[in-house]
């Protein structure tokens, strides 16, 4: 292993963690993700459970969107990371 | 009823398992032929060359263990739809990967990391912190493997129809794992994970099929529960403490499971960032095919068999609920038709596959960490790759012997410590998540944070036993003690994270 240390850089705009809007969307989805006390049923399935599962589908879909549209894979391997975080 | 009794498996089922073991040996042999060099990277990371199907299935088989089938269905029996949280926390793990995977993959390629400890020493320039985090991770992993081995023995005894005792099952399956793992290392483990992951996936589909063949469909099960005042709460949304526990679960499992060493090493093993991204994209939807099915089974059994809490085991003691729900469904299916019988054989093989795939991945991670993070720096800093690889194999066998011994008979006070593995592992979260992005954090701060988090977590867990309170706390105000410890841990890190901002103002 290479023991040489270099300081982290904060300009890794290619990573999802560096896009604040991604986490605001996750926060908004997260608030709806938590079960809310909705009464009623659809085909005997409680509405709150259906909404929680529906939100989970949205969260998963957004995860996939972030993976393919936000997370850049230019360079394809570690070679592009000359200015990596450390 | 537990796993070992009442399921009338014939000798054919045992033959099915024998065939499965033979295929595992074959894969191990083939992986051994493929290993080109005697290096740690080749043995522990499959030469950093995992393709999409291999990486996806190894992630899947490692993340979804026997616990998913037994534990989740048992919890859903007890908590009803309130345990739908498991679908969400399994999704949260993939969200956590969005933070960890991109920089960690690049760094691992650039600096040739083998273990999580390699990243820690590289980032913090501290051998002490590397050792501390390695010990915490080893503790969590050994515990994890131990739990798989114990269930493996019971599942094997079940499928052999009681002809082969659980002890022989544990030893036999441990030997199978050791042989294919020694032959091909991570390559064997990952390739067998493809088979095991496929069997597990088919097992879940068979479970859904099994439910559809029953005379009570799922919506009827829901209306049965709704009509019974004593069980209607299993369909109600969580409130108060329940909501806080729900959110706590998402953070605890989401953040913690993503830093399991075997999970981090799979990030290191990806052939390219493209393969890693595609694998994680598939993983984002796997909770619907696995965790959700386990919840449906638990709720269905809760409707059909309301009195399992009063069930007694063969020894006269109370049955552990989580080990009961699935066998009860299986018994129903087995008795329904010949096809149902073979479906249950398939489900039990899937259970064995799930247990083995989780155990072999953990075992390989354990031996990689002992070899690379402890043996190499402490005992043999000048050892070459071939020697280290050989030591890695020897360490794998030694660890397995100890774990099998523990699985077969150990009942000491350590058991209490083993129950809080996840709460301890999660204290490593700041070292990885913050360490990847914030240069201000030093090794000393991370170590103090871990120390503070551990004290709070263990203090709350054993507050009653230590005479500090009237009871031990697993949760406070609905929040898991591990997460409370993590909050304290983060508060220790906070001043250093804000230092630059404070100095500027």
XYZ file of C-alpha atoms in Angstrom:
591
model
C 0.000 0.000 0.000
C 1.115 3.514 -0.724
C 1.732 5.227 2.600
C 2.127 8.727 1.212
C -0.492 11.174 2.463
C -1.847 14.117 0.592
C -4.509 16.446 2.007
C -8.153 16.004 1.100
C -9.470 18.272 -1.578
C -13.026 19.558 -1.563
C -13.459 19.966 -5.242
C -14.717 16.463 -6.035
C -17.769 17.761 -7.847
C -18.073 14.480 -9.683
C -19.240 12.606 -6.563
C -22.905 12.597 -5.437
C -21.902 13.681 -1.919
C -20.749 17.009 -3.322
C -24.105 17.985 -4.778
C -26.225 19.545 -1.992
C -29.401 19.353 -4.084
C -29.118 15.540 -4.102
C -29.305 15.466 -0.302
C -32.137 18.016 -0.193
C -34.112 15.687 -2.447
C -33.225 12.727 -0.227
C -34.333 14.740 2.817
C -37.670 15.608 1.167
C -38.194 11.984 0.117
C -37.099 10.875 3.585
C -39.817 12.960 5.250
C -42.408 11.249 3.103
C -40.635 7.916 3.569
C -41.473 7.768 7.255
C -44.957 6.310 7.796
C -47.631 8.939 8.267
C -50.848 8.089 10.135
C -53.151 7.866 7.114
C -56.339 5.957 7.774
C -58.117 3.815 5.227
C -57.238 0.843 3.075
C -56.839 -0.009 -0.592
C -57.838 -3.637 -1.292
C -57.474 -4.301 2.456
C -53.884 -2.995 2.451
C -53.445 -0.100 4.910
C -52.950 3.206 3.088
C -49.979 4.240 5.241
C -48.121 1.041 4.302
C -48.875 1.527 0.598
C -47.620 5.119 0.741
C -44.463 4.080 2.629
C -43.767 1.409 -0.018
C -44.605 3.798 -2.846
C -42.153 6.322 -1.437
C -39.581 3.542 -1.236
C -40.012 2.962 -4.970
C -39.404 6.685 -5.528
C -36.319 6.655 -3.282
C -34.901 3.630 -5.128
C -35.609 5.289 -8.473
C -33.862 8.469 -7.315
C -30.881 6.413 -6.115
C -30.604 4.947 -9.611
C -30.912 8.435 -11.127
C -28.095 9.723 -8.905
C -25.921 6.718 -9.741
C -26.214 7.192 -13.487
C -26.711 10.938 -13.896
C -24.807 12.533 -11.023
C -21.967 10.134 -10.202
C -19.413 10.641 -12.936
C -17.383 7.697 -14.138
C -15.061 9.594 -16.458
C -11.756 7.824 -16.625
C -13.418 4.592 -15.508
C -10.950 3.731 -12.761
C -8.758 5.117 -10.051
C -6.446 6.650 -12.578
C -8.421 9.895 -12.785
C -8.146 10.440 -9.061
C -4.832 12.252 -8.973
C -6.622 14.944 -6.977
C -8.478 12.423 -4.769
C -9.556 13.324 -1.296
C -6.333 12.379 0.453
C -41.623 -26.269 16.230
C -38.094 -25.239 15.411
C -35.891 -25.770 12.414
C -34.883 -29.262 13.383
C -38.167 -31.003 13.888
C -41.461 -31.738 12.182
C -40.458 -30.923 8.602
C -40.655 -34.352 6.946
C -37.650 -34.122 4.622
C -36.709 -37.371 2.905
C -33.188 -38.555 1.927
C -33.645 -36.884 -1.469
C -33.421 -33.474 0.177
C -30.052 -34.385 1.677
C -28.900 -35.524 -1.760
C -29.904 -32.116 -3.093
C -27.654 -30.442 -0.507
C -24.861 -32.907 -1.321
C -25.100 -31.932 -4.981
C -24.975 -28.273 -4.005
C -21.815 -28.874 -1.910
C -20.212 -30.725 -4.853
C -20.867 -27.761 -7.143
C -19.267 -25.454 -4.547
C -16.127 -27.636 -4.577
C -16.099 -27.495 -8.367
C -16.280 -23.706 -8.308
C -13.460 -23.601 -5.742
C -11.280 -25.794 -7.970
C -12.014 -23.656 -11.020
C -11.201 -20.461 -9.075
C -7.914 -22.020 -7.926
C -7.001 -22.675 -11.566
C -7.754 -19.035 -12.391
C -5.603 -17.510 -9.636
C -2.521 -16.346 -11.486
C -0.389 -14.835 -8.739
C 0.200 -15.408 -5.060
C -0.705 -11.871 -3.950
C -3.049 -10.466 -1.337
C -4.929 -8.535 -3.993
C -5.469 -11.724 -5.992
C -6.499 -13.807 -2.971
C -8.564 -11.321 -0.970
C -9.959 -9.099 -3.763
C -10.151 -11.478 -6.749
C -7.511 -9.427 -8.560
C -9.794 -6.318 -8.428
C -11.508 -7.629 -11.510
C -15.097 -8.456 -10.583
C -17.549 -8.193 -13.442
C -21.147 -6.960 -13.149
C -22.945 -10.270 -12.463
C -20.274 -11.409 -10.010
C -20.139 -8.097 -8.121
C -23.911 -7.756 -8.018
C -24.557 -11.292 -6.769
C -21.741 -11.192 -4.242
C -23.096 -7.895 -2.865
C -26.591 -9.360 -2.810
C -25.642 -12.686 -1.224
C -23.457 -10.951 1.358
C -26.010 -8.301 2.314
C -29.013 -10.629 2.527
C -28.215 -13.391 4.974
C -30.210 -16.160 6.603
C -31.265 -13.462 9.022
C -33.310 -11.860 6.251
C -35.380 -15.001 5.905
C -35.716 -15.930 9.570
C -35.201 -12.689 11.472
C -37.252 -10.413 9.240
C -40.213 -12.802 8.927
C -40.142 -13.340 12.711
C -40.060 -9.603 13.381
C -42.930 -9.061 10.913
C -44.934 -11.749 12.729
C -44.423 -9.819 15.961
C -44.654 -6.214 14.716
C -46.846 -6.670 11.637
C -46.540 -4.073 8.891
C -44.531 -1.947 11.338
C -41.537 -4.022 10.237
C -41.838 -2.652 6.704
C -38.992 -0.507 7.992
C -36.702 -3.362 6.900
C -37.441 -2.539 3.240
C -36.394 1.030 3.930
C -33.244 0.318 5.921
C -32.016 -2.097 3.268
C -32.519 0.706 0.709
C -30.729 3.143 3.044
C -27.590 0.974 2.778
C -27.440 1.744 -0.958
C -27.880 5.476 -0.232
C -24.922 5.231 2.160
C -22.880 3.676 -0.658
C -23.481 6.848 -2.691
C -21.332 8.647 -0.131
C -18.705 5.966 0.407
C -18.249 4.179 -2.878
C -17.123 6.887 -5.356
C -14.077 8.221 -3.457
C -13.273 4.894 -1.795
C -13.177 3.059 -5.106
C -10.826 5.630 -6.651
C -8.542 5.620 -3.614
C -8.459 1.838 -3.423
C -7.441 1.622 -7.085
C -4.791 4.270 -6.692
C -3.276 3.079 -3.415
C -4.026 -0.652 -3.734
C -6.010 -0.985 -0.503
C -6.749 -4.519 0.659
C -8.643 -3.858 3.895
C -10.617 -0.996 5.478
C -7.600 -0.559 7.762
C -5.471 0.360 4.730
C -7.745 3.328 4.061
C -7.693 4.368 7.736
C -3.882 4.366 7.951
C -3.564 6.144 4.606
C -6.071 8.843 5.561
C -5.094 9.444 9.189
C -1.442 8.323 9.166
C -2.064 6.450 12.390
C -1.275 2.798 13.070
C -3.070 3.027 16.424
C -6.348 4.147 14.856
C -6.000 1.442 12.223
C -5.646 -1.152 14.990
C -8.580 0.237 16.989
C -10.946 0.207 14.023
C -9.712 -3.208 12.890
C -10.411 -4.676 16.335
C -13.938 -3.217 16.368
C -14.615 -4.545 12.894
C -13.174 -7.964 13.717
C -15.404 -8.158 16.756
C -18.513 -7.352 14.710
C -17.525 -9.766 11.943
C -16.660 -12.703 14.220
C -20.005 -12.230 15.899
C -21.738 -12.063 12.531
C -20.040 -15.268 11.328
C -20.802 -17.037 14.582
C -24.523 -16.314 14.225
C -24.485 -17.694 10.659
C -22.685 -20.880 11.752
C -25.151 -21.541 14.551
C -28.171 -21.179 12.259
C -26.400 -23.197 9.569
C -26.183 -26.188 11.916
C -29.882 -26.029 12.770
C -30.910 -25.565 9.133
C -28.754 -28.519 8.081
C -30.180 -30.715 10.827
C -33.635 -29.679 9.595
C -33.022 -30.570 5.967
C -31.424 -33.882 6.914
C -34.663 -34.718 8.709
C -32.809 -35.006 12.010
C -30.607 -37.819 10.613
C -27.509 -35.670 10.995
C -27.118 -33.680 14.242
C -26.608 -29.907 14.077
C -22.985 -30.227 15.327
C -21.981 -32.384 12.337
C -23.805 -29.962 10.078
C -21.778 -27.011 11.385
C -18.465 -28.883 11.077
C -19.269 -30.306 7.645
C -20.428 -27.038 6.106
C -17.532 -25.153 7.714
C -15.156 -27.640 6.050
C -16.849 -27.148 2.677
C -16.441 -23.371 3.020
C -12.818 -23.649 4.166
C -11.859 -25.835 1.229
C -13.328 -23.701 -1.541
C -12.194 -20.506 0.178
C -8.608 -21.776 0.552
C -8.552 -22.839 -3.068
C -9.653 -19.597 -4.660
C -9.980 -16.914 -1.962
C -12.292 -14.056 -2.918
C -12.671 -15.454 -6.446
C -14.165 -18.655 -4.990
C -16.287 -16.719 -2.536
C -17.626 -14.363 -5.212
C -18.323 -17.121 -7.735
C -20.062 -19.275 -5.138
C -21.972 -16.120 -4.165
C -23.326 -15.988 -7.705
C -24.711 -19.505 -7.267
C -25.840 -18.817 -3.704
C -27.371 -15.473 -4.665
C -29.296 -17.111 -7.495
C -30.544 -19.876 -5.190
C -31.514 -17.262 -2.602
C -33.391 -15.232 -5.195
C -35.212 -18.348 -6.434
C -35.906 -19.229 -2.785
C -37.700 -15.931 -2.283
C -39.717 -16.496 -5.453
C -40.604 -19.996 -4.205
C -41.756 -18.460 -0.939
C -44.089 -16.148 -2.842
C -45.332 -19.112 -4.856
C -45.860 -21.048 -1.626
C -48.037 -18.272 -0.258
C -50.105 -18.127 -3.419
C -50.915 -21.848 -3.115
C -52.377 -21.443 0.367
C -56.104 -21.214 0.971
C -55.699 -17.818 2.640
C -54.417 -15.093 0.302
C -52.562 -12.044 1.561
C -55.468 -9.596 1.470
C -57.646 -12.106 3.359
C -54.843 -12.363 5.908
C -54.888 -8.566 6.277
C -58.664 -8.426 6.747
C -58.433 -11.271 9.291
C -55.932 -9.276 11.301
C -57.985 -6.075 10.959
C -61.114 -7.833 12.252
C -59.393 -9.089 15.410
C -59.125 -6.335 18.068
C -56.185 -8.143 19.705
C -54.143 -8.249 16.485
C -55.365 -5.180 14.601
C -52.374 -3.192 15.939
C -50.178 -5.197 13.535
C -51.667 -3.177 10.699
C -51.564 0.216 12.416
C -48.932 2.820 11.513
C -46.235 3.332 14.155
C -46.671 6.274 16.521
C -44.491 8.108 19.041
C -41.643 5.810 20.060
C -42.482 3.605 17.069
C -41.808 6.438 14.592
C -38.525 7.329 16.301
C -37.466 3.659 16.285
C -38.366 3.509 12.582
C -36.098 6.478 11.769
C -33.407 5.178 14.135
C -33.438 1.809 12.326
C -32.924 3.527 8.954
C -29.862 5.420 10.180
C -28.429 2.558 12.262
C -28.590 -0.106 9.555
C -28.084 2.260 6.609
C -24.893 3.773 7.960
C -23.615 0.666 9.780
C -24.147 -2.106 7.231
C -22.433 -0.100 4.487
C -19.160 -0.140 6.456
C -19.080 -3.863 7.110
C -15.546 -4.792 5.991
C -16.732 -7.371 3.471
C -18.955 -4.703 1.903
C -16.076 -2.203 1.667
C -13.823 -4.873 0.164
C -16.386 -5.495 -2.557
C -16.087 -1.827 -3.507
C -12.314 -2.365 -3.782
C -12.884 -5.474 -5.921
C -14.938 -3.889 -8.712
C -13.406 -4.106 -12.165
C -14.417 -0.507 -12.963
C -16.542 2.313 -11.656
C -19.119 1.458 -14.335
C -19.500 -2.069 -12.973
C -19.737 -0.724 -9.422
C -22.463 1.749 -10.406
C -24.507 -0.853 -12.258
C -24.287 -3.298 -9.332
C -25.438 -0.664 -6.842
C -28.298 0.350 -9.138
C -29.598 -3.234 -9.075
C -29.117 -3.368 -5.305
C -31.433 -0.341 -4.909
C -34.403 -2.505 -5.882
C -33.473 -5.763 -4.140
C -35.314 -4.901 -0.875
C -38.574 -5.352 -2.796
C -37.634 -8.886 -3.863
C -36.358 -9.991 -0.474
C -37.129 -7.944 2.643
C -40.671 -7.193 1.474
C -41.358 -10.886 0.847
C -40.109 -11.723 4.352
C -42.555 -9.142 5.794
C -45.454 -10.547 3.744
C -44.677 -14.045 5.081
C -44.495 -12.803 8.684
C -47.841 -10.982 8.412
C -49.492 -13.939 6.668
C -48.367 -16.368 9.378
C -49.531 -13.854 12.019
C -53.018 -13.999 10.515
C -53.149 -17.762 10.123
C -51.332 -18.841 13.315
C -52.051 -16.244 15.988
C -50.730 -18.205 18.966
C -47.116 -18.858 18.131
C -46.047 -16.832 21.153
C -47.364 -19.649 23.281
C -45.611 -22.380 21.291
C -43.168 -24.626 23.074
C -40.045 -26.226 21.688
C -39.265 -29.931 21.816
C -37.269 -29.385 24.997
C -40.265 -27.792 26.696
C -38.803 -24.292 26.529
C -40.298 -21.385 24.632
C -39.555 -21.313 20.920
C -37.618 -18.387 19.486
C -40.194 -16.710 17.299
C -37.855 -15.753 14.509
C -36.960 -19.414 14.006
C -40.562 -20.518 13.879
C -42.448 -18.470 11.307
C -40.726 -19.765 8.190
C -40.771 -23.495 9.135
C -44.510 -23.204 9.821
C -45.150 -21.850 6.337
C -42.870 -24.549 4.909
C -44.765 -27.298 6.703
C -48.032 -26.012 5.239
C -46.564 -25.983 1.729
C -44.869 -29.389 2.079
C -48.070 -31.065 3.082
C -49.989 -29.531 0.180
C -48.393 -31.346 -2.803
C -45.321 -33.061 -4.243
C -44.382 -29.790 -5.931
C -44.768 -28.043 -2.587
C -42.375 -30.562 -1.015
C -39.659 -29.800 -3.566
C -40.363 -26.090 -3.293
C -39.557 -26.339 0.428
C -36.400 -28.330 -0.347
C -35.449 -25.406 -2.603
C -36.270 -22.875 0.110
C -34.139 -24.725 2.678
C -31.258 -24.981 0.237
C -31.662 -21.221 -0.285
C -31.449 -20.742 3.475
C -28.224 -22.765 3.619
C -26.912 -20.802 0.632
C -27.748 -17.485 2.280
C -26.034 -18.515 5.508
C -22.942 -19.871 3.752
C -22.514 -16.893 1.452
C -22.630 -14.480 4.377
C -20.345 -16.624 6.518
C -17.696 -17.210 3.833
C -17.518 -13.500 2.973
C -17.135 -12.562 6.630
C -14.511 -15.258 7.163
C -12.422 -14.028 4.243
C -12.642 -10.456 5.515
C -11.586 -11.567 8.986
C -8.509 -13.350 7.679
C -7.597 -10.437 5.387
C -7.738 -7.999 8.291
C -5.738 -10.224 10.626
C -3.137 -10.787 7.902
C -2.867 -7.242 6.557
C -3.762 -5.098 9.584
C -2.265 -7.129 12.443
C 0.157 -9.877 11.315
C 1.955 -7.838 8.654
C 2.614 -4.576 10.570
C 3.161 -6.162 13.996
C 4.910 -9.486 13.310
C 6.340 -9.511 9.818
C 6.661 -6.086 8.125
C 9.058 -7.401 5.489
C 7.014 -10.439 4.439
C 6.459 -10.809 0.709
C 3.048 -11.280 -0.910
C 3.348 -15.070 -1.285
C 4.158 -15.511 2.413
C 1.301 -13.211 3.424
C -1.138 -15.059 1.171
C -0.064 -18.366 2.741
C -0.495 -16.881 6.225
C -3.917 -15.592 5.172
C -5.017 -19.131 4.332
C -3.629 -20.500 7.613
C -5.372 -17.737 9.550
C -8.663 -18.557 7.789
C -8.468 -22.155 9.051
C -7.479 -21.111 12.582
C -10.304 -18.575 12.845
C -12.822 -21.102 11.559
C -11.775 -23.670 14.166
C -12.327 -21.119 16.948
C -15.670 -19.947 15.530
C -16.954 -23.500 15.082
C -15.988 -24.256 18.672
C -17.861 -21.154 19.821
C -20.866 -22.014 17.667
C -21.044 -25.549 19.061
C -20.790 -24.944 22.718
C -19.722 -21.604 24.105
C -22.240 -20.163 26.576
C -20.052 -17.749 28.568
C -20.616 -14.110 29.505
C -19.157 -12.994 26.179
C -22.575 -13.761 24.690
C -23.983 -10.575 26.230
C -21.252 -8.561 24.523
C -21.980 -10.255 21.220
C -25.538 -8.957 21.226
C -24.453 -5.374 20.620
C -22.095 -5.848 17.676
C -23.878 -3.439 15.378
C -23.999 -0.714 18.004
C -20.211 -0.994 18.361
C -19.442 -1.126 14.634
C -21.435 2.028 13.947
C -18.966 4.021 16.049
C -16.547 3.690 13.094
C -18.919 5.719 10.893
C -17.212 9.153 11.284
C -13.802 7.663 10.433
C -15.075 6.636 6.995
C -17.897 8.995 6.023
C -16.313 12.184 7.367
C -12.735 11.070 6.784
C -13.365 10.759 3.061
C -14.503 14.362 2.754
C -13.134 16.451 5.637
C -9.395 16.971 6.026
C -9.756 18.707 9.412
C -10.415 15.476 11.307
C -7.373 13.963 12.993
C -6.762 10.420 14.182
C -6.836 11.599 17.794
C -10.293 13.172 17.446
C -11.686 10.107 15.699
C -10.274 7.860 18.450
C -11.724 10.061 21.223
C -15.065 10.082 19.392
C -15.073 6.277 19.125
C -14.169 6.008 22.816
C -16.965 8.360 23.879
C -19.473 6.611 21.603
C -18.516 3.180 22.963
C -18.801 4.312 26.591
C -22.272 5.784 26.041
C -23.486 2.775 24.036
C -22.186 0.147 26.441
C -23.164 2.233 29.463
C -26.788 2.399 28.305
C -26.865 -1.265 27.302
C -25.629 -2.371 30.709
C -26.921 0.487 32.855
C -29.049 -1.922 34.889
C -26.376 -4.601 35.265
C -23.857 -1.963 36.376
C -26.290 -0.570 38.966
C -26.492 2.834 37.254
C -30.211 2.531 36.446
C -33.132 0.243 37.137
C -32.776 -1.541 33.783
C -30.555 -2.074 30.722
C -31.484 0.109 27.771
C -31.526 -1.161 24.197
C -33.302 2.019 23.114
C -33.925 5.364 24.744
C -36.998 7.349 23.621
C -37.272 4.861 20.795
C -33.722 5.541 19.543
C -31.162 2.710 19.457
C -28.330 3.108 21.951
C -25.757 2.688 19.172
C -27.173 5.726 17.422
C -27.120 7.731 20.661
C -23.459 6.715 21.042
C -22.846 7.836 17.459
C -24.385 11.245 18.189
C -21.985 11.682 21.131
C -19.163 10.457 18.883
C -20.069 13.100 16.270
C -20.250 15.807 18.936
C -16.649 15.008 19.867
C -15.697 15.478 16.198
C -17.760 18.653 15.762
C -15.343 21.253 17.244
C -12.575 20.123 14.911
C -14.942 20.133 11.935
C -16.005 23.713 12.760
C -12.526 24.970 13.726
C -11.840 26.676 10.413
C -15.229 28.370 10.439
C -14.775 29.568 14.041
C -11.260 30.916 13.338
C -12.523 32.774 10.278
C -15.223 34.518 12.297
